[in-house]
Amino acid sequence: MHIDRETLKIVVVGHVDHGKSTVIGRLLYDTKSLPEGTVDRVKRISKEKGKPFEYAYLLDAFEEEQKQGITIDTTQLQFHTQQRDYVIIDAPGHKEFLKNMISGAASAEAALLIIDANEGIQEQSRRHGYILSLLGIQKVYVLVNKMDLIGYSEESFNEIKHTMNEFLSNLHVFPLKYIPISAFHGENITSRSEKMPWYKGESLLTALDLFEKDKGLEGKPLRFPIQDVYKFDHRRIIAGRIESGALQVGDEIRILPSNKVTRIKTIEQWVEKDNHQSASAGMSVGITFEDEFFNQRGEFIVHAHDTSLVTDIFKASLFWMGKAELVKHKEYKLKLVTQEVECEIYSINKAIDATSLETIENADSVKTNDVAEVVIRTKKQICIDEFKNNQHTGRFVIIDGYDVCGGGIVSGLANEIQVHTTLVKNDRLMVVTCFDEYYFVLSEGTIQKVLGRPHTFGVGDAVPTAGKTYEYPDNIDVLDLPTQLVATIRKSRLENIIRLREYGYDSVPLIDSRGSLIRLNSKEDLSKLADDLDRVSAAENTLAAFANKWLEFAKFRRIRFLQDNQSSAVEYQI
Amino acid sequence: MDHLDSLEAQSIYILREAYKKFGKLGMLWSIGKDSTVLLWLAKKAFFGHCPFPFIHVDTTYKIPEMITFRDEMVKKYDLDLIVHKNEAALQAGMGPEQGRLVCCKALKTDGLQQVVTRYEFEGLILGIRRDEEGSRSKERVFSERNKDSEWDYTNQPPELWDQFKTDFPKGNHIRVHPILHWNEIDIWSYIERENIPVVDLYFAKEGKRYRSLGCAPCTGKIDSNAVTIAEIIEELKNTKVGERAGRAQDQEDSYAMQKLRKDGYM
């Protein structure tokens, strides 16, 4: 029966003109999957345009596509073999339509990467290979097309195979098969080609049926991100799709990130026949809880014994397809299943040219159509999984303005990143703790320091001049005693970093890098300070004497009281 | 989950996204099989409630049985239905004799645009499917239209992992396509499984039936003896004729649908 059949989604990718649409057109034609009249229509169009018949026209439905012979946007077509149903996704090969290629590829479970035997590996062959690796598509066949142009040569085929294999293995893409074909002539498409007797493998059509569908989302831990909360009648229904795992009425569940625990009371439905006691991955359901909490979109429901990852900083691999470059420290919106949160690219550990694999370490930006390894920090805590553990909750998109401009996968925790806030200008770097907070913990009678969010501020960046336990003037200078560097801050923005010797006192308050006011009233004071500073040794008594003479801790700071040593007061901790 | 379960779950997810994201939302109901399935899915998504109005753009050229069926459904399911006609065009004598594409543009596309403007819809839910026709096969699930309802198909937004486009400038609207991934046989299998009421015109009488419903002057019947859904499904498995072969406007030009849809046709 039709409804019991398995469906597999396959994307066809590769460089422009290497024959993606032709492969698909040919598959559809040879398996008689096209409605009557479609081929006649294409023949008519070809004739009207004075061009020879192209299988590609079967898919390139837009007038512009047929006229210019390029695929602009992705198409999805269905066809079936004896064994199962297929959705074949035709992805454009032109660089300018990369976002359409990625849209097509993102929903696929398997991929056919097409290489023109005559032209070999080209720019988009590499880029598409990279994107497959980033999307986590592991079921890949490489089709070496246009074998007719190289005389069906086994030697040339092997050469292309070796080169491609070497490139792809760098990206952790390991093709399951290499198949030599000629799509236009139908060689090795639905049956083994007589022109290539040296090839002992399957034809494309037979090989497709050998792709095994991914299973196992049901077996993973429960991830149920709340999509919405409905109160249309007496019921307060938590609606959403189960991304992985399964749930049953009566299950003890935990709501993250708030960490509330309750039980599932009911699974709701409209039609009586849909009445079930359990639900599993992929289902869009509505549930009610035994205890009613305030819930909202984006919260994660997991089993009570489970601890999903809740964090505001993580490492990711991403591809960038925005018109503008991806830049550090700009505010973007991140969407991960139903969670939406403001974020910044905290660091770009590597920016990678997706065609040459050329890498720039610690880059400031990522160019359009390139990929990168980054650290992302979100404004609020979110629930994530590493992509390798859970595809659905380990991938995200980045919105710039109105548009989805980037997509990526969570590659790990960001536990080795900087802890300190720094002010930088070129090679001058100051570690500052003046943005840390101080609390007096009543239950312990001690003072606790809470680190400010570690951040690197460059020239022109706004700095947090007001915190919970400090408030600095908008115009202020910061002296880092160990390095004798002075940062000048004007209108709350870092203006410059200069050496103490170049610094001239001009009535702007000067603080040390911990936030204490330095008692200066004149230029003479400044030179005395510099002299004293030169005499300060590591010995504690001279340092304390220096501090008592020059520093005034409480000028811009106050210490707030805290009942307990609550970790919730710690806004940020690595 | 079987095949229909996953199609249904995905459609419900999309409907709920649309409801969450758009302040003013409406669903187009053409009374045909696809949009009637969509209506059913909406009822399921919102547990028997439907938190947005249905819209019927009435060209006044519809087959009379469709209007009767429409009014019965409105009563039975207590639907909030907006019926809109492009009165100005009708009074000026618009009809298929003026040219099919011209008529479609005036009575359907422009009619729809008038509804969008009048009610200030941010989101419109439509029951189109990828397997119907070439330009629909290239659609996004959430597809932006500018203030004149135009579709810029050469610059569609990326759509990854069900992260749909929900941010857009004021005045534009988003077309939401929750059953884009279904095919014609899926629709009939689901109608059968769920026992969804459909207009009688789809079932054969005297050797003919409608496969796709539109306006009376432009919609032809096909030869068929299928009087049950099971027979319709069997017929479709063996047919080599396109679903919209009976729709006259599609045959007017090689790129008829693309041209109509670029201007805002559904």
PDB file of C-alpha atoms in Angstrom, chain A residues 159-369:
ATOM      1  CA  GLU A 159      41.807   9.646 -11.260  1.00  0.00           C
ATOM      2  CA  ILE A 160      38.756  11.810 -10.526  1.00  0.00           C
ATOM      3  CA  LYS A 161      37.686   9.387  -7.829  1.00  0.00           C
ATOM      4  CA  HIS A 162      41.030   9.616  -6.050  1.00  0.00           C
ATOM      5  CA  THR A 163      41.233  13.398  -6.211  1.00  0.00           C
ATOM      6  CA  MET A 164      37.682  13.816  -4.968  1.00  0.00           C
ATOM      7  CA  ASN A 165      38.136  11.252  -2.235  1.00  0.00           C
ATOM      8  CA  GLU A 166      41.174  13.059  -0.924  1.00  0.00           C
ATOM      9  CA  PHE A 167      39.340  16.368  -0.872  1.00  0.00           C
ATOM     10  CA  LEU A 168      36.180  15.038   0.714  1.00  0.00           C
ATOM     11  CA  SER A 169      37.940  13.052   3.412  1.00  0.00           C
ATOM     12  CA  ASN A 170      39.386  16.331   4.658  1.00  0.00           C
ATOM     13  CA  LEU A 171      35.799  17.393   5.240  1.00  0.00           C
ATOM     14  CA  HIS A 172      34.829  14.119   6.846  1.00  0.00           C
ATOM     15  CA  VAL A 173      32.607  13.287   3.911  1.00  0.00           C
ATOM     16  CA  PHE A 174      33.120   9.701   2.910  1.00  0.00           C
ATOM     17  CA  PRO A 175      31.141   8.806  -0.197  1.00  0.00           C
ATOM     18  CA  LEU A 176      29.570   5.371  -0.131  1.00  0.00           C
ATOM     19  CA  LYS A 177      29.946   4.887  -3.875  1.00  0.00           C
ATOM     20  CA  TYR A 178      31.410   6.427  -7.015  1.00  0.00           C
ATOM     21  CA  ILE A 179      29.300   5.763 -10.094  1.00  0.00           C
ATOM     22  CA  PRO A 180      30.420   6.612 -13.650  1.00  0.00           C
ATOM     23  CA  ILE A 181      27.457   7.794 -15.716  1.00  0.00           C
ATOM     24  CA  SER A 182      26.381   9.647 -18.783  1.00  0.00           C
ATOM     25  CA  ALA A 183      23.084  11.208 -17.853  1.00  0.00           C
ATOM     26  CA  PHE A 184      22.345  12.544 -21.303  1.00  0.00           C
ATOM     27  CA  HIS A 185      22.840   9.146 -22.924  1.00  0.00           C
ATOM     28  CA  GLY A 186      21.287   7.255 -20.040  1.00  0.00           C
ATOM     29  CA  GLU A 187      24.405   5.182 -19.278  1.00  0.00           C
ATOM     30  CA  ASN A 188      24.388   3.526 -15.837  1.00  0.00           C
ATOM     31  CA  ILE A 189      21.177   5.328 -14.922  1.00  0.00           C
ATOM     32  CA  THR A 190      18.470   2.681 -14.780  1.00  0.00           C
ATOM     33  CA  SER A 191      20.632  -0.262 -15.850  1.00  0.00           C
ATOM     34  CA  ARG A 192      24.315  -1.164 -16.121  1.00  0.00           C
ATOM     35  CA  SER A 193      26.000   0.423 -19.087  1.00  0.00           C
ATOM     36  CA  GLU A 194      27.507  -1.716 -21.807  1.00  0.00           C
ATOM     37  CA  LYS A 195      29.858   1.132 -22.599  1.00  0.00           C
ATOM     38  CA  MET A 196      31.626   0.705 -19.256  1.00  0.00           C
ATOM     39  CA  PRO A 197      32.043  -3.011 -18.732  1.00  0.00           C
ATOM     40  CA  TRP A 198      34.938  -2.287 -16.358  1.00  0.00           C
ATOM     41  CA  TYR A 199      32.477  -0.816 -13.850  1.00  0.00           C
ATOM     42  CA  LYS A 200      31.263  -3.623 -11.612  1.00  0.00           C
ATOM     43  CA  GLY A 201      28.940  -1.600  -9.358  1.00  0.00           C
ATOM     44  CA  GLU A 202      25.225  -0.882  -9.507  1.00  0.00           C
ATOM     45  CA  SER A 203      23.385   1.461 -11.817  1.00  0.00           C
ATOM     46  CA  LEU A 204      22.228   4.712 -10.200  1.00  0.00           C
ATOM     47  CA  LEU A 205      18.654   3.536  -9.792  1.00  0.00           C
ATOM     48  CA  THR A 206      19.669   0.276  -8.120  1.00  0.00           C
ATOM     49  CA  ALA A 207      22.166   2.138  -5.939  1.00  0.00           C
ATOM     50  CA  LEU A 208      19.475   4.576  -4.741  1.00  0.00           C
ATOM     51  CA  ASP A 209      17.529   1.714  -3.231  1.00  0.00           C
ATOM     52  CA  LEU A 210      20.641   0.756  -1.269  1.00  0.00           C
ATOM     53  CA  PHE A 211      20.640   3.983   0.752  1.00  0.00           C
ATOM     54  CA  GLU A 212      19.442   3.060   4.218  1.00  0.00           C
ATOM     55  CA  LYS A 213      17.104   5.441   5.946  1.00  0.00           C
ATOM     56  CA  ASP A 214      18.163   6.947   9.260  1.00  0.00           C
ATOM     57  CA  LYS A 215      16.348   5.489  12.177  1.00  0.00           C
ATOM     58  CA  GLY A 216      16.486   6.084  15.840  1.00  0.00           C
ATOM     59  CA  LEU A 217      15.159   9.563  16.665  1.00  0.00           C
ATOM     60  CA  GLU A 218      12.491   7.796  18.719  1.00  0.00           C
ATOM     61  CA  GLY A 219      15.196   6.057  20.733  1.00  0.00           C
ATOM     62  CA  LYS A 220      17.009   9.256  21.733  1.00  0.00           C
ATOM     63  CA  PRO A 221      16.286  11.249  24.901  1.00  0.00           C
ATOM     64  CA  LEU A 222      13.046  13.255  24.857  1.00  0.00           C
ATOM     65  CA  ARG A 223      13.308  16.733  23.362  1.00  0.00           C
ATOM     66  CA  PHE A 224       9.980  18.526  23.164  1.00  0.00           C
ATOM     67  CA  PRO A 225      10.447  22.246  22.527  1.00  0.00           C
ATOM     68  CA  ILE A 226       7.290  24.199  23.273  1.00  0.00           C
ATOM     69  CA  GLN A 227       5.893  25.754  20.117  1.00  0.00           C
ATOM     70  CA  ASP A 228       2.941  27.551  21.657  1.00  0.00           C
ATOM     71  CA  VAL A 229       0.521  27.487  24.584  1.00  0.00           C
ATOM     72  CA  TYR A 230      -3.212  27.435  23.764  1.00  0.00           C
ATOM     73  CA  LYS A 231      -6.138  28.417  25.898  1.00  0.00           C
ATOM     74  CA  PHE A 232      -9.087  28.161  23.528  1.00  0.00           C
ATOM     75  CA  ASP A 233     -11.339  26.468  26.092  1.00  0.00           C
ATOM     76  CA  HIS A 234     -11.022  25.017  29.602  1.00  0.00           C
ATOM     77  CA  ARG A 235      -7.805  23.250  28.612  1.00  0.00           C
ATOM     78  CA  ARG A 236      -4.398  24.858  28.752  1.00  0.00           C
ATOM     79  CA  ILE A 237      -2.593  22.982  26.026  1.00  0.00           C
ATOM     80  CA  ILE A 238       1.172  22.916  25.516  1.00  0.00           C
ATOM     81  CA  ALA A 239       1.598  22.454  21.770  1.00  0.00           C
ATOM     82  CA  GLY A 240       4.681  21.383  19.906  1.00  0.00           C
ATOM     83  CA  ARG A 241       6.497  18.748  17.958  1.00  0.00           C
ATOM     84  CA  ILE A 242       8.496  16.017  19.618  1.00  0.00           C
ATOM     85  CA  GLU A 243      11.939  16.381  18.052  1.00  0.00           C
ATOM     86  CA  SER A 244      13.301  13.194  19.558  1.00  0.00           C
ATOM     87  CA  GLY A 245      12.368  10.500  22.027  1.00  0.00           C
ATOM     88  CA  ALA A 246       8.893   9.650  23.229  1.00  0.00           C
ATOM     89  CA  LEU A 247       6.516  10.635  26.018  1.00  0.00           C
ATOM     90  CA  GLN A 248       3.620   8.985  27.800  1.00  0.00           C
ATOM     91  CA  VAL A 249       0.796  10.154  29.980  1.00  0.00           C
ATOM     92  CA  GLY A 250       2.115  10.020  33.560  1.00  0.00           C
ATOM     93  CA  ASP A 251       5.770  10.641  32.660  1.00  0.00           C
ATOM     94  CA  GLU A 252       7.689  12.859  35.056  1.00  0.00           C
ATOM     95  CA  ILE A 253       9.108  15.690  33.020  1.00  0.00           C
ATOM     96  CA  ARG A 254      11.411  18.653  33.512  1.00  0.00           C
ATOM     97  CA  ILE A 255      10.868  22.050  31.893  1.00  0.00           C
ATOM     98  CA  LEU A 256      14.083  23.809  30.907  1.00  0.00           C
ATOM     99  CA  PRO A 257      15.670  26.218  31.456  1.00  0.00           C
ATOM    100  CA  SER A 258      13.439  26.973  34.470  1.00  0.00           C
ATOM    101  CA  ASN A 259      14.005  23.443  35.849  1.00  0.00           C
ATOM    102  CA  LYS A 260      10.420  22.920  37.004  1.00  0.00           C
ATOM    103  CA  VAL A 261       9.279  19.324  37.358  1.00  0.00           C
ATOM    104  CA  THR A 262       5.765  17.954  36.809  1.00  0.00           C
ATOM    105  CA  ARG A 263       3.921  15.080  35.135  1.00  0.00           C
ATOM    106  CA  ILE A 264       2.142  14.748  31.820  1.00  0.00           C
ATOM    107  CA  LYS A 265      -1.569  14.657  32.523  1.00  0.00           C
ATOM    108  CA  THR A 266      -3.099  14.199  29.061  1.00  0.00           C
ATOM    109  CA  ILE A 267      -2.318  14.118  25.377  1.00  0.00           C
ATOM    110  CA  GLU A 268      -5.026  16.174  23.692  1.00  0.00           C
ATOM    111  CA  GLN A 269      -6.717  15.629  20.333  1.00  0.00           C
ATOM    112  CA  TRP A 270      -9.649  16.830  18.241  1.00  0.00           C
ATOM    113  CA  VAL A 271     -10.708  13.589  16.582  1.00  0.00           C
ATOM    114  CA  GLU A 272     -11.515  10.693  18.921  1.00  0.00           C
ATOM    115  CA  LYS A 273      -9.566   8.179  16.837  1.00  0.00           C
ATOM    116  CA  ASP A 274      -6.374  10.153  17.565  1.00  0.00           C
ATOM    117  CA  ASN A 275      -6.731   9.484  21.280  1.00  0.00           C
ATOM    118  CA  HIS A 276      -3.425   7.987  22.483  1.00  0.00           C
ATOM    119  CA  GLN A 277      -1.539   7.572  25.735  1.00  0.00           C
ATOM    120  CA  SER A 278       1.861   8.097  24.151  1.00  0.00           C
ATOM    121  CA  ALA A 279       3.556  10.025  21.371  1.00  0.00           C
ATOM    122  CA  SER A 280       6.984   9.911  19.768  1.00  0.00           C
ATOM    123  CA  ALA A 281       9.506  11.762  17.607  1.00  0.00           C
ATOM    124  CA  GLY A 282       8.080  13.631  14.642  1.00  0.00           C
ATOM    125  CA  MET A 283       4.572  14.010  16.025  1.00  0.00           C
ATOM    126  CA  SER A 284       2.929  17.393  16.462  1.00  0.00           C
ATOM    127  CA  VAL A 285       0.991  17.041  19.679  1.00  0.00           C
ATOM    128  CA  GLY A 286      -0.650  18.938  22.512  1.00  0.00           C
ATOM    129  CA  ILE A 287      -0.204  17.956  26.133  1.00  0.00           C
ATOM    130  CA  THR A 288      -1.368  19.168  29.524  1.00  0.00           C
ATOM    131  CA  PHE A 289       0.587  19.074  32.801  1.00  0.00           C
ATOM    132  CA  GLU A 290      -0.501  18.048  36.267  1.00  0.00           C
ATOM    133  CA  ASP A 291       0.823  21.291  37.703  1.00  0.00           C
ATOM    134  CA  GLU A 292       0.106  24.439  35.775  1.00  0.00           C
ATOM    135  CA  PHE A 293       3.120  26.674  35.366  1.00  0.00           C
ATOM    136  CA  PHE A 294       3.649  29.729  33.290  1.00  0.00           C
ATOM    137  CA  ASN A 295       5.043  28.285  30.088  1.00  0.00           C
ATOM    138  CA  GLN A 296       6.162  29.813  26.872  1.00  0.00           C
ATOM    139  CA  ARG A 297       7.468  29.077  23.433  1.00  0.00           C
ATOM    140  CA  GLY A 298      11.060  27.954  23.386  1.00  0.00           C
ATOM    141  CA  GLU A 299      11.110  26.078  26.662  1.00  0.00           C
ATOM    142  CA  PHE A 300      12.282  22.474  26.409  1.00  0.00           C
ATOM    143  CA  ILE A 301      10.441  19.551  27.912  1.00  0.00           C
ATOM    144  CA  VAL A 302      12.729  16.643  28.753  1.00  0.00           C
ATOM    145  CA  HIS A 303      12.353  13.708  31.088  1.00  0.00           C
ATOM    146  CA  ALA A 304      12.889  14.589  34.748  1.00  0.00           C
ATOM    147  CA  HIS A 305      15.992  12.435  35.084  1.00  0.00           C
ATOM    148  CA  ASP A 306      17.521  14.021  32.009  1.00  0.00           C
ATOM    149  CA  THR A 307      19.685  17.087  31.909  1.00  0.00           C
ATOM    150  CA  SER A 308      19.723  18.684  28.526  1.00  0.00           C
ATOM    151  CA  LEU A 309      22.420  21.208  27.912  1.00  0.00           C
ATOM    152  CA  VAL A 310      21.469  24.697  29.030  1.00  0.00           C
ATOM    153  CA  THR A 311      24.031  27.327  28.150  1.00  0.00           C
ATOM    154  CA  ASP A 312      24.586  30.759  26.699  1.00  0.00           C
ATOM    155  CA  ILE A 313      27.833  30.032  24.965  1.00  0.00           C
ATOM    156  CA  PHE A 314      28.832  27.270  22.579  1.00  0.00           C
ATOM    157  CA  LYS A 315      31.056  26.370  19.680  1.00  0.00           C
ATOM    158  CA  ALA A 316      29.573  26.000  16.238  1.00  0.00           C
ATOM    159  CA  SER A 317      30.378  25.430  12.595  1.00  0.00           C
ATOM    160  CA  LEU A 318      28.404  27.588  10.236  1.00  0.00           C
ATOM    161  CA  PHE A 319      27.992  28.618   6.645  1.00  0.00           C
ATOM    162  CA  TRP A 320      27.244  32.198   5.785  1.00  0.00           C
ATOM    163  CA  MET A 321      24.984  33.235   2.944  1.00  0.00           C
ATOM    164  CA  GLY A 322      24.094  36.782   3.921  1.00  0.00           C
ATOM    165  CA  LYS A 323      24.591  39.679   1.541  1.00  0.00           C
ATOM    166  CA  ALA A 324      26.700  41.386   4.189  1.00  0.00           C
ATOM    167  CA  GLU A 325      29.630  39.618   5.846  1.00  0.00           C
ATOM    168  CA  LEU A 326      29.243  37.965   9.219  1.00  0.00           C
ATOM    169  CA  VAL A 327      31.078  40.096  11.768  1.00  0.00           C
ATOM    170  CA  LYS A 328      32.107  39.669  15.360  1.00  0.00           C
ATOM    171  CA  HIS A 329      30.161  41.319  18.170  1.00  0.00           C
ATOM    172  CA  LYS A 330      27.275  42.499  16.020  1.00  0.00           C
ATOM    173  CA  GLU A 331      23.848  41.592  17.335  1.00  0.00           C
ATOM    174  CA  TYR A 332      22.096  38.825  15.397  1.00  0.00           C
ATOM    175  CA  LYS A 333      19.065  36.700  16.092  1.00  0.00           C
ATOM    176  CA  LEU A 334      19.568  32.993  16.615  1.00  0.00           C
ATOM    177  CA  LYS A 335      16.773  30.474  16.062  1.00  0.00           C
ATOM    178  CA  LEU A 336      17.147  26.915  17.289  1.00  0.00           C
ATOM    179  CA  VAL A 337      13.951  24.870  16.933  1.00  0.00           C
ATOM    180  CA  THR A 338      11.382  27.132  18.627  1.00  0.00           C
ATOM    181  CA  GLN A 339      13.901  29.156  20.605  1.00  0.00           C
ATOM    182  CA  GLU A 340      14.697  32.680  19.459  1.00  0.00           C
ATOM    183  CA  VAL A 341      17.340  34.729  21.133  1.00  0.00           C
ATOM    184  CA  GLU A 342      19.679  37.611  20.470  1.00  0.00           C
ATOM    185  CA  CYS A 343      23.257  36.538  20.056  1.00  0.00           C
ATOM    186  CA  GLU A 344      26.712  37.666  19.089  1.00  0.00           C
ATOM    187  CA  ILE A 345      29.556  35.924  17.366  1.00  0.00           C
ATOM    188  CA  TYR A 346      31.979  35.953  20.242  1.00  0.00           C
ATOM    189  CA  SER A 347      34.946  34.760  18.249  1.00  0.00           C
ATOM    190  CA  ILE A 348      35.679  33.452  14.796  1.00  0.00           C
ATOM    191  CA  ASN A 349      38.252  30.797  15.471  1.00  0.00           C
ATOM    192  CA  LYS A 350      38.586  29.950  11.803  1.00  0.00           C
ATOM    193  CA  ALA A 351      37.154  31.488   8.675  1.00  0.00           C
ATOM    194  CA  ILE A 352      37.440  29.063   5.813  1.00  0.00           C
ATOM    195  CA  ASP A 353      37.265  29.681   2.098  1.00  0.00           C
ATOM    196  CA  ALA A 354      34.916  26.843   1.178  1.00  0.00           C
ATOM    197  CA  THR A 355      36.466  26.316  -2.241  1.00  0.00           C
ATOM    198  CA  SER A 356      40.186  26.388  -1.456  1.00  0.00           C
ATOM    199  CA  LEU A 357      39.969  25.352   2.198  1.00  0.00           C
ATOM    200  CA  GLU A 358      42.265  28.274   2.918  1.00  0.00           C
ATOM    201  CA  THR A 359      41.916  29.154   6.587  1.00  0.00           C
ATOM    202  CA  ILE A 360      42.191  32.421   8.490  1.00  0.00           C
ATOM    203  CA  GLU A 361      42.683  32.017  12.232  1.00  0.00           C
ATOM    204  CA  ASN A 362      40.964  34.457  14.596  1.00  0.00           C
ATOM    205  CA  ALA A 363      39.214  36.308  11.823  1.00  0.00           C
ATOM    206  CA  ASP A 364      36.996  39.334  12.352  1.00  0.00           C
ATOM    207  CA  SER A 365      34.496  38.419   9.672  1.00  0.00           C
ATOM    208  CA  VAL A 366      33.229  35.665   7.410  1.00  0.00           C
ATOM    209  CA  LYS A 367      32.628  36.323   3.739  1.00  0.00           C
ATOM    210  CA  THR A 368      29.436  35.434   1.912  1.00  0.00           C
ATOM    211  CA  ASN A 369      29.385  31.778   0.842  1.00  0.00           C
TER     212      ASN A 369
END
